[in-house]
PDB file of C-alpha atoms in Angstrom:
ATOM      1  CA  LEU A   1     216.762 -31.811  90.613  1.00  0.00           C
ATOM      2  CA  LEU A   2     217.740 -29.475  93.421  1.00  0.00           C
ATOM      3  CA  VAL A   3     217.372 -30.655  97.005  1.00  0.00           C
ATOM      4  CA  GLU A   4     218.291 -28.512  99.985  1.00  0.00           C
ATOM      5  CA  GLY A   5     220.576 -29.847 102.652  1.00  0.00           C
ATOM      6  CA  ILE A   6     221.268 -28.862 106.220  1.00  0.00           C
ATOM      7  CA  TYR A   7     224.450 -29.490 108.217  1.00  0.00           C
ATOM      8  CA  PHE A   8     224.695 -29.118 111.986  1.00  0.00           C
ATOM      9  CA  GLY A   9     228.373 -30.053 112.180  1.00  0.00           C
ATOM     10  CA  ASP A  10     231.455 -27.864 112.512  1.00  0.00           C
ATOM     11  CA  ILE A  11     231.051 -25.331 109.694  1.00  0.00           C
ATOM     12  CA  VAL A  12     234.536 -23.887 110.296  1.00  0.00           C
ATOM     13  CA  GLU A  13     236.030 -27.342 109.719  1.00  0.00           C
ATOM     14  CA  PHE A  14     233.941 -27.706 106.554  1.00  0.00           C
ATOM     15  CA  GLU A  15     235.005 -24.315 105.199  1.00  0.00           C
ATOM     16  CA  ASN A  16     238.681 -24.869 106.014  1.00  0.00           C
ATOM     17  CA  THR A  17     238.624 -28.288 104.353  1.00  0.00           C
ATOM     18  CA  MET A  18     236.977 -26.918 101.218  1.00  0.00           C
ATOM     19  CA  MET A  19     239.283 -23.891 100.998  1.00  0.00           C
ATOM     20  CA  MET A  20     242.420 -26.026 101.461  1.00  0.00           C
ATOM     21  CA  LYS A  21     241.368 -28.416  98.713  1.00  0.00           C
ATOM     22  CA  TYR A  22     239.530 -26.127  96.265  1.00  0.00           C
ATOM     23  CA  GLY A  23     240.318 -22.516  97.192  1.00  0.00           C
ATOM     24  CA  GLU A  24     238.300 -19.653  98.620  1.00  0.00           C
ATOM     25  CA  ASN A  25     236.776 -18.665  95.272  1.00  0.00           C
ATOM     26  CA  GLU A  26     235.291 -22.120  94.701  1.00  0.00           C
ATOM     27  CA  LEU A  27     233.782 -22.107  98.200  1.00  0.00           C
ATOM     28  CA  LYS A  28     232.270 -18.684  97.476  1.00  0.00           C
ATOM     29  CA  ASN A  29     230.795 -20.026  94.226  1.00  0.00           C
ATOM     30  CA  LEU A  30     229.326 -22.969  96.139  1.00  0.00           C
ATOM     31  CA  TYR A  31     227.678 -20.708  98.713  1.00  0.00           C
ATOM     32  CA  GLU A  32     226.301 -18.387  96.034  1.00  0.00           C
ATOM     33  CA  GLY A  33     224.846 -21.279  94.034  1.00  0.00           C
ATOM     34  CA  HIS A  34     227.165 -20.719  91.067  1.00  0.00           C
ATOM     35  CA  LYS A  35     228.845 -23.415  89.029  1.00  0.00           C
ATOM     36  CA  ASN A  36     231.897 -24.700  90.893  1.00  0.00           C
ATOM     37  CA  ASN A  37     234.422 -27.525  90.839  1.00  0.00           C
ATOM     38  CA  ILE A  38     233.777 -28.865  94.332  1.00  0.00           C
ATOM     39  CA  TYR A  39     233.160 -32.596  94.552  1.00  0.00           C
ATOM     40  CA  ILE A  40     232.389 -34.108  97.944  1.00  0.00           C
ATOM     41  CA  ASP A  41     230.936 -37.314  99.304  1.00  0.00           C
ATOM     42  CA  ILE A  42     228.255 -36.812 101.929  1.00  0.00           C
ATOM     43  CA  VAL A  43     226.567 -39.073 104.452  1.00  0.00           C
ATOM     44  CA  PHE A  44     222.960 -37.967 104.857  1.00  0.00           C
ATOM     45  CA  TYR A  45     219.404 -39.033 105.474  1.00  0.00           C
ATOM     46  CA  PRO A  46     216.292 -37.513 103.885  1.00  0.00           C
ATOM     47  CA  GLU A  47     213.803 -35.707 106.076  1.00  0.00           C
ATOM     48  CA  VAL A  48     210.445 -34.039 105.539  1.00  0.00           C
ATOM     49  CA  ASN A  49     210.771 -30.401 106.579  1.00  0.00           C
ATOM     50  CA  GLN A  50     207.580 -28.631 107.616  1.00  0.00           C
ATOM     51  CA  PHE A  51     207.990 -24.936 108.357  1.00  0.00           C
ATOM     52  CA  ASN A  52     205.600 -21.974 108.091  1.00  0.00           C
ATOM     53  CA  GLY A  53     202.990 -24.132 106.358  1.00  0.00           C
ATOM     54  CA  ASN A  54     205.469 -25.294 103.677  1.00  0.00           C
ATOM     55  CA  THR A  55     206.547 -28.903 103.274  1.00  0.00           C
ATOM     56  CA  SER A  56     209.751 -29.925 101.506  1.00  0.00           C
ATOM     57  CA  ILE A  57     212.328 -32.689 101.434  1.00  0.00           C
ATOM     58  CA  GLN A  58     215.758 -31.817 102.808  1.00  0.00           C
ATOM     59  CA  LEU A  59     218.928 -33.810 103.278  1.00  0.00           C
ATOM     60  CA  VAL A  60     220.298 -33.838 106.806  1.00  0.00           C
ATOM     61  CA  ILE A  61     224.054 -34.053 106.255  1.00  0.00           C
ATOM     62  CA  GLU A  62     225.883 -35.986 108.943  1.00  0.00           C
ATOM     63  CA  ASP A  63     229.421 -36.078 107.524  1.00  0.00           C
ATOM     64  CA  PHE A  64     231.487 -35.282 104.437  1.00  0.00           C
ATOM     65  CA  ARG A  65     234.804 -36.021 102.828  1.00  0.00           C
TER      66      ARG A  65
END
């Protein structure tokens, strides 16, 4: 099951944290949807997203570690 998520926090902090722990290549794999070795815990809530006549479930990410 694939569910999209959205994060409105500090993306620079997220990227720096991921690169320090996993490396730039793993972050690139994550962004490109490729298999990667990144494991994170996230705090989120589900939300119904309605845009351009399409309805989907997305996770609104509030924090990570």
